[in-house]
């Protein structure tokens, strides 16, 4: 359901219990393990959802934007702590409400409750599907898949990946050390080249990457 619908139909008694806040890029909205006291309705901007583990590794598995909710899963599941961290990627605006207010809104507005359920299902299905697939892929295959995904349908004589090794590690759920090992192996196999530390693929390498992946 579109953001405009949420804003046009929010009951006055609920609106009075909300606050508005702006988050700058890099600012944490919620952190994994913190008490899940609030639900956030995003008005604009983009956020990154990630999990951090005891080893220090961070796995980024989703992004959220306008009309998405943060904290809805925890509140509806009756969980006291946020299950993942959420960080602003761009300047992000949100309406914040207490967990009790969010549940109150759902109870008095069946259309809102249905929209939340549909949105939550749409958000969880691809996340669950991708997380389960990635978990069992060897680290080199993960990197291979990641590069192919980033290449997409781009047509260029020289593709340059400007993403840092740390961000790549976060995106595929592994360590920087493992990413670096994978980069070396792909370079030695001729799949990629390096330019000032950045991963590059010429036309031939792009085709090799696509053909090899399709065979696996």
mmCIF file of C-alpha atoms in Angstrom:
data_model
loop_
_atom_site.group_PDB
_atom_site.id
_atom_site.type_symbol
_atom_site.label_atom_id
_atom_site.label_comp_id
_atom_site.label_asym_id
_atom_site.label_seq_id
_atom_site.Cartn_x
_atom_site.Cartn_y
_atom_site.Cartn_z
ATOM 1 C CA UNK A 1 0.000 0.000 0.000
ATOM 2 C CA UNK A 2 1.317 3.436 -0.912
ATOM 3 C CA UNK A 3 2.656 5.886 1.634
ATOM 4 C CA UNK A 4 -0.013 8.424 0.669
ATOM 5 C CA UNK A 5 -2.715 6.015 1.822
ATOM 6 C CA UNK A 6 -1.069 5.532 5.207
ATOM 7 C CA UNK A 7 -0.713 9.270 5.741
ATOM 8 C CA UNK A 8 -4.211 10.150 4.504
ATOM 9 C CA UNK A 9 -5.897 7.505 6.655
ATOM 10 C CA UNK A 10 -3.901 7.644 9.875
ATOM 11 C CA UNK A 11 -6.433 8.302 12.682
ATOM 12 C CA UNK A 12 -5.986 11.569 14.583
ATOM 13 C CA UNK A 13 -5.688 9.692 17.876
ATOM 14 C CA UNK A 14 -2.745 7.751 16.419
ATOM 15 C CA UNK A 15 -1.144 10.756 14.747
ATOM 16 C CA UNK A 16 -1.065 12.614 18.059
ATOM 17 C CA UNK A 17 1.056 9.808 19.509
ATOM 18 C CA UNK A 18 3.746 9.944 16.805
ATOM 19 C CA UNK A 19 6.892 11.980 16.276
ATOM 20 C CA UNK A 20 8.790 12.899 13.109
ATOM 21 C CA UNK A 21 12.558 12.497 12.759
ATOM 22 C CA UNK A 22 15.226 12.904 10.067
ATOM 23 C CA UNK A 23 18.259 10.577 9.926
ATOM 24 C CA UNK A 24 21.447 11.493 8.086
ATOM 25 C CA UNK A 25 23.396 8.987 5.935
ATOM 26 C CA UNK A 26 25.279 6.544 8.159
ATOM 27 C CA UNK A 27 23.074 7.218 11.191
ATOM 28 C CA UNK A 28 21.634 4.165 12.947
ATOM 29 C CA UNK A 29 17.850 4.032 13.228
ATOM 30 C CA UNK A 30 17.670 0.829 15.260
ATOM 31 C CA UNK A 31 20.444 -1.490 16.380
ATOM 32 C CA UNK A 32 20.264 -5.262 16.714
ATOM 33 C CA UNK A 33 19.745 -6.271 20.341
ATOM 34 C CA UNK A 34 18.197 -2.972 21.448
ATOM 35 C CA UNK A 35 14.779 -3.028 23.073
ATOM 36 C CA UNK A 36 12.059 -2.947 20.408
ATOM 37 C CA UNK A 37 9.971 -0.143 21.865
ATOM 38 C CA UNK A 38 9.099 1.662 18.631
ATOM 39 C CA UNK A 39 7.915 1.138 15.059
ATOM 40 C CA UNK A 40 9.108 3.433 12.264
ATOM 41 C CA UNK A 41 7.146 4.331 9.125
ATOM 42 C CA UNK A 42 9.609 5.554 6.496
ATOM 43 C CA UNK A 43 8.500 8.658 4.606
ATOM 44 C CA UNK A 44 11.489 9.015 2.288
ATOM 45 C CA UNK A 45 15.088 7.886 1.892
ATOM 46 C CA UNK A 46 16.780 4.501 1.840
ATOM 47 C CA UNK A 47 18.017 2.320 4.697
ATOM 48 C CA UNK A 48 20.228 -0.754 4.930
ATOM 49 C CA UNK A 49 19.200 -3.772 7.021
ATOM 50 C CA UNK A 50 22.043 -5.877 8.382
ATOM 51 C CA UNK A 51 22.978 -8.405 11.018
ATOM 52 C CA UNK A 52 26.173 -8.276 13.030
ATOM 53 C CA UNK A 53 27.678 -11.392 14.553
ATOM 54 C CA UNK A 54 30.016 -12.088 17.453
ATOM 55 C CA UNK A 55 32.871 -12.658 14.997
ATOM 56 C CA UNK A 56 32.570 -9.039 13.908
ATOM 57 C CA UNK A 57 31.160 -9.937 10.494
ATOM 58 C CA UNK A 58 28.180 -7.987 9.189
ATOM 59 C CA UNK A 59 25.702 -9.324 6.638
ATOM 60 C CA UNK A 60 23.570 -6.782 4.759
ATOM 61 C CA UNK A 61 20.499 -8.592 3.475
ATOM 62 C CA UNK A 62 17.867 -5.983 2.604
ATOM 63 C CA UNK A 63 17.115 -2.335 1.962
ATOM 64 C CA UNK A 64 14.011 -0.362 2.895
ATOM 65 C CA UNK A 65 12.456 2.811 1.508
ATOM 66 C CA UNK A 66 9.333 4.942 1.387
ATOM 67 C CA UNK A 67 6.232 3.383 3.072
ATOM 68 C CA UNK A 68 8.275 0.531 4.595
ATOM 69 C CA UNK A 69 8.094 -0.227 8.312
ATOM 70 C CA UNK A 70 10.909 -0.899 10.771
ATOM 71 C CA UNK A 71 10.173 -2.804 13.968
ATOM 72 C CA UNK A 72 6.865 -4.260 12.783
ATOM 73 C CA UNK A 73 8.244 -7.806 12.719
ATOM 74 C CA UNK A 74 9.518 -7.667 16.294
ATOM 75 C CA UNK A 75 6.364 -6.093 17.697
ATOM 76 C CA UNK A 76 3.999 -8.482 15.926
ATOM 77 C CA UNK A 77 6.155 -11.467 16.913
ATOM 78 C CA UNK A 78 6.115 -10.352 20.542
ATOM 79 C CA UNK A 79 9.902 -10.083 20.607
ATOM 80 C CA UNK A 80 11.510 -7.632 23.011
ATOM 81 C CA UNK A 81 14.674 -6.940 20.972
ATOM 82 C CA UNK A 82 15.295 -5.779 17.424
ATOM 83 C CA UNK A 83 16.517 -8.701 15.305
ATOM 84 C CA UNK A 84 18.599 -6.588 12.906
ATOM 85 C CA UNK A 85 20.267 -3.209 12.621
ATOM 86 C CA UNK A 86 18.877 -0.559 10.298
ATOM 87 C CA UNK A 87 21.040 2.310 9.062
ATOM 88 C CA UNK A 88 20.207 5.294 6.854
ATOM 89 C CA UNK A 89 21.926 5.125 3.461
ATOM 90 C CA UNK A 90 20.503 8.456 2.282
ATOM 91 C CA UNK A 91 18.825 11.230 4.261
ATOM 92 C CA UNK A 92 15.809 9.437 5.674
ATOM 93 C CA UNK A 93 12.589 10.737 7.237
ATOM 94 C CA UNK A 94 10.379 8.619 9.470
ATOM 95 C CA UNK A 95 7.273 8.757 11.613
ATOM 96 C CA UNK A 96 7.972 7.081 14.948
ATOM 97 C CA UNK A 97 5.367 5.515 17.205
ATOM 98 C CA UNK A 98 5.471 3.374 20.317
ATOM 99 C CA UNK A 99 4.845 -0.340 19.868
ATOM 100 C CA UNK A 100 1.550 0.024 21.717
ATOM 101 C CA UNK A 101 0.453 2.795 19.346
ATOM 102 C CA UNK A 102 1.301 0.668 16.309
ATOM 103 C CA UNK A 103 -0.791 -2.225 17.654
ATOM 104 C CA UNK A 104 -3.612 0.176 18.489
ATOM 105 C CA UNK A 105 -3.623 1.455 14.900
ATOM 106 C CA UNK A 106 -3.850 -2.105 13.587
ATOM 107 C CA UNK A 107 -6.728 -2.911 15.920
ATOM 108 C CA UNK A 108 -8.864 0.054 14.863
ATOM 109 C CA UNK A 109 -8.055 -0.017 11.129
ATOM 110 C CA UNK A 110 -8.550 -3.348 9.321
ATOM 111 C CA UNK A 111 -7.213 -1.963 6.036
ATOM 112 C CA UNK A 112 -4.001 -0.870 7.739
ATOM 113 C CA UNK A 113 -3.650 -4.251 9.452
ATOM 114 C CA UNK A 114 -4.046 -6.050 6.117
ATOM 115 C CA UNK A 115 -1.543 -3.704 4.441
ATOM 116 C CA UNK A 116 0.996 -4.378 7.198
ATOM 117 C CA UNK A 117 0.522 -8.134 6.860
ATOM 118 C CA UNK A 118 0.962 -7.995 3.073
ATOM 119 C CA UNK A 119 3.989 -5.737 3.318
ATOM 120 C CA UNK A 120 5.605 -7.941 5.941
ATOM 121 C CA UNK A 121 5.051 -11.055 3.840
ATOM 122 C CA UNK A 122 6.504 -9.374 0.738
ATOM 123 C CA UNK A 123 9.516 -8.235 2.760
ATOM 124 C CA UNK A 124 10.209 -11.566 4.432
ATOM 125 C CA UNK A 125 9.825 -13.932 1.467
ATOM 126 C CA UNK A 126 12.747 -12.747 -0.698
ATOM 127 C CA UNK A 127 14.907 -12.193 2.368
ATOM 128 C CA UNK A 128 14.318 -15.731 3.592
ATOM 129 C CA UNK A 129 14.801 -17.191 0.125
ATOM 130 C CA UNK A 130 18.064 -15.353 -0.564
ATOM 131 C CA UNK A 131 19.489 -15.849 2.931
ATOM 132 C CA UNK A 132 18.887 -19.579 2.728
ATOM 133 C CA UNK A 133 20.520 -19.791 -0.696
ATOM 134 C CA UNK A 134 23.576 -17.760 0.271
ATOM 135 C CA UNK A 135 24.163 -19.711 3.488
ATOM 136 C CA UNK A 136 25.094 -22.853 1.601
ATOM 137 C CA UNK A 137 27.118 -21.296 -1.238
ATOM 138 C CA UNK A 138 30.904 -21.555 -1.040
ATOM 139 C CA UNK A 139 32.461 -18.149 -0.463
ATOM 140 C CA UNK A 140 34.031 -17.983 -3.952
ATOM 141 C CA UNK A 141 30.687 -18.795 -5.558
ATOM 142 C CA UNK A 142 29.057 -16.063 -3.450
ATOM 143 C CA UNK A 143 31.563 -13.525 -4.747
ATOM 144 C CA UNK A 144 31.084 -14.805 -8.294
ATOM 145 C CA UNK A 145 27.291 -14.475 -7.941
ATOM 146 C CA UNK A 146 27.620 -11.024 -6.388
ATOM 147 C CA UNK A 147 29.756 -9.716 -9.262
ATOM 148 C CA UNK A 148 27.337 -11.110 -11.811
ATOM 149 C CA UNK A 149 24.425 -9.473 -10.003
ATOM 150 C CA UNK A 150 26.212 -6.108 -9.861
ATOM 151 C CA UNK A 151 27.090 -6.377 -13.554
ATOM 152 C CA UNK A 152 23.470 -7.027 -14.419
ATOM 153 C CA UNK A 153 22.533 -5.865 -17.933
ATOM 154 C CA UNK A 154 25.164 -3.133 -18.062
ATOM 155 C CA UNK A 155 26.854 -2.882 -21.451
ATOM 156 C CA UNK A 156 30.293 -1.327 -21.196
ATOM 157 C CA UNK A 157 33.795 -2.029 -22.492
ATOM 158 C CA UNK A 158 35.162 -1.823 -18.945
ATOM 159 C CA UNK A 159 33.036 -2.425 -15.859
ATOM 160 C CA UNK A 160 34.535 -0.945 -12.662
ATOM 161 C CA UNK A 161 33.154 -1.949 -9.270
ATOM 162 C CA UNK A 162 33.611 0.993 -6.919
ATOM 163 C CA UNK A 163 32.252 -0.873 -3.878
ATOM 164 C CA UNK A 164 34.706 -1.331 -0.998
ATOM 165 C CA UNK A 165 35.849 -4.790 0.044
ATOM 166 C CA UNK A 166 34.174 -4.267 3.420
ATOM 167 C CA UNK A 167 30.834 -3.526 1.754
ATOM 168 C CA UNK A 168 31.180 -6.566 -0.492
ATOM 169 C CA UNK A 169 31.854 -8.686 2.599
ATOM 170 C CA UNK A 170 28.786 -7.224 4.307
ATOM 171 C CA UNK A 171 26.606 -7.861 1.259
ATOM 172 C CA UNK A 172 27.538 -11.539 0.871
ATOM 173 C CA UNK A 173 27.844 -12.353 4.561
ATOM 174 C CA UNK A 174 31.533 -13.085 4.911
ATOM 175 C CA UNK A 175 34.769 -11.416 6.028
ATOM 176 C CA UNK A 176 37.009 -8.958 4.180
ATOM 177 C CA UNK A 177 39.800 -11.530 4.394
ATOM 178 C CA UNK A 178 37.649 -14.102 2.603
ATOM 179 C CA UNK A 179 36.642 -11.552 -0.042
ATOM 180 C CA UNK A 180 40.299 -10.686 -0.656
ATOM 181 C CA UNK A 181 41.151 -14.359 -1.102
ATOM 182 C CA UNK A 182 38.288 -14.728 -3.561
ATOM 183 C CA UNK A 183 39.395 -11.661 -5.507
ATOM 184 C CA UNK A 184 42.906 -13.098 -5.836
ATOM 185 C CA UNK A 185 41.550 -16.443 -7.066
ATOM 186 C CA UNK A 186 39.244 -14.818 -9.634
ATOM 187 C CA UNK A 187 42.076 -12.589 -10.817
ATOM 188 C CA UNK A 188 44.456 -15.548 -11.165
ATOM 189 C CA UNK A 189 41.781 -17.398 -13.154
ATOM 190 C CA UNK A 190 41.421 -14.427 -15.489
ATOM 191 C CA UNK A 191 37.831 -13.582 -14.540
ATOM 192 C CA UNK A 192 38.650 -10.097 -13.231
ATOM 193 C CA UNK A 193 41.406 -7.492 -13.209
ATOM 194 C CA UNK A 194 42.338 -4.854 -10.652
ATOM 195 C CA UNK A 195 42.726 -1.123 -11.230
ATOM 196 C CA UNK A 196 44.008 0.822 -8.210
ATOM 197 C CA UNK A 197 42.528 -1.933 -6.049
ATOM 198 C CA UNK A 198 39.104 -1.781 -7.736
ATOM 199 C CA UNK A 199 37.659 -4.867 -9.398
ATOM 200 C CA UNK A 200 37.289 -4.423 -13.170
ATOM 201 C CA UNK A 201 35.931 -6.605 -15.965
ATOM 202 C CA UNK A 202 36.579 -6.072 -19.650
ATOM 203 C CA UNK A 203 34.198 -7.391 -22.325
ATOM 204 C CA UNK A 204 35.820 -10.835 -22.427
ATOM 205 C CA UNK A 205 35.814 -11.183 -18.634
ATOM 206 C CA UNK A 206 32.172 -10.123 -18.424
ATOM 207 C CA UNK A 207 31.240 -12.869 -20.872
ATOM 208 C CA UNK A 208 33.374 -15.413 -19.022
ATOM 209 C CA UNK A 209 31.675 -14.545 -15.758
ATOM 210 C CA UNK A 210 28.204 -14.992 -17.252
ATOM 211 C CA UNK A 211 28.996 -18.218 -19.073
ATOM 212 C CA UNK A 212 30.709 -19.869 -16.106
ATOM 213 C CA UNK A 213 27.898 -18.953 -13.721
ATOM 214 C CA UNK A 214 25.232 -20.298 -16.075
ATOM 215 C CA UNK A 215 27.021 -23.646 -16.194
ATOM 216 C CA UNK A 216 27.057 -24.118 -12.417
#
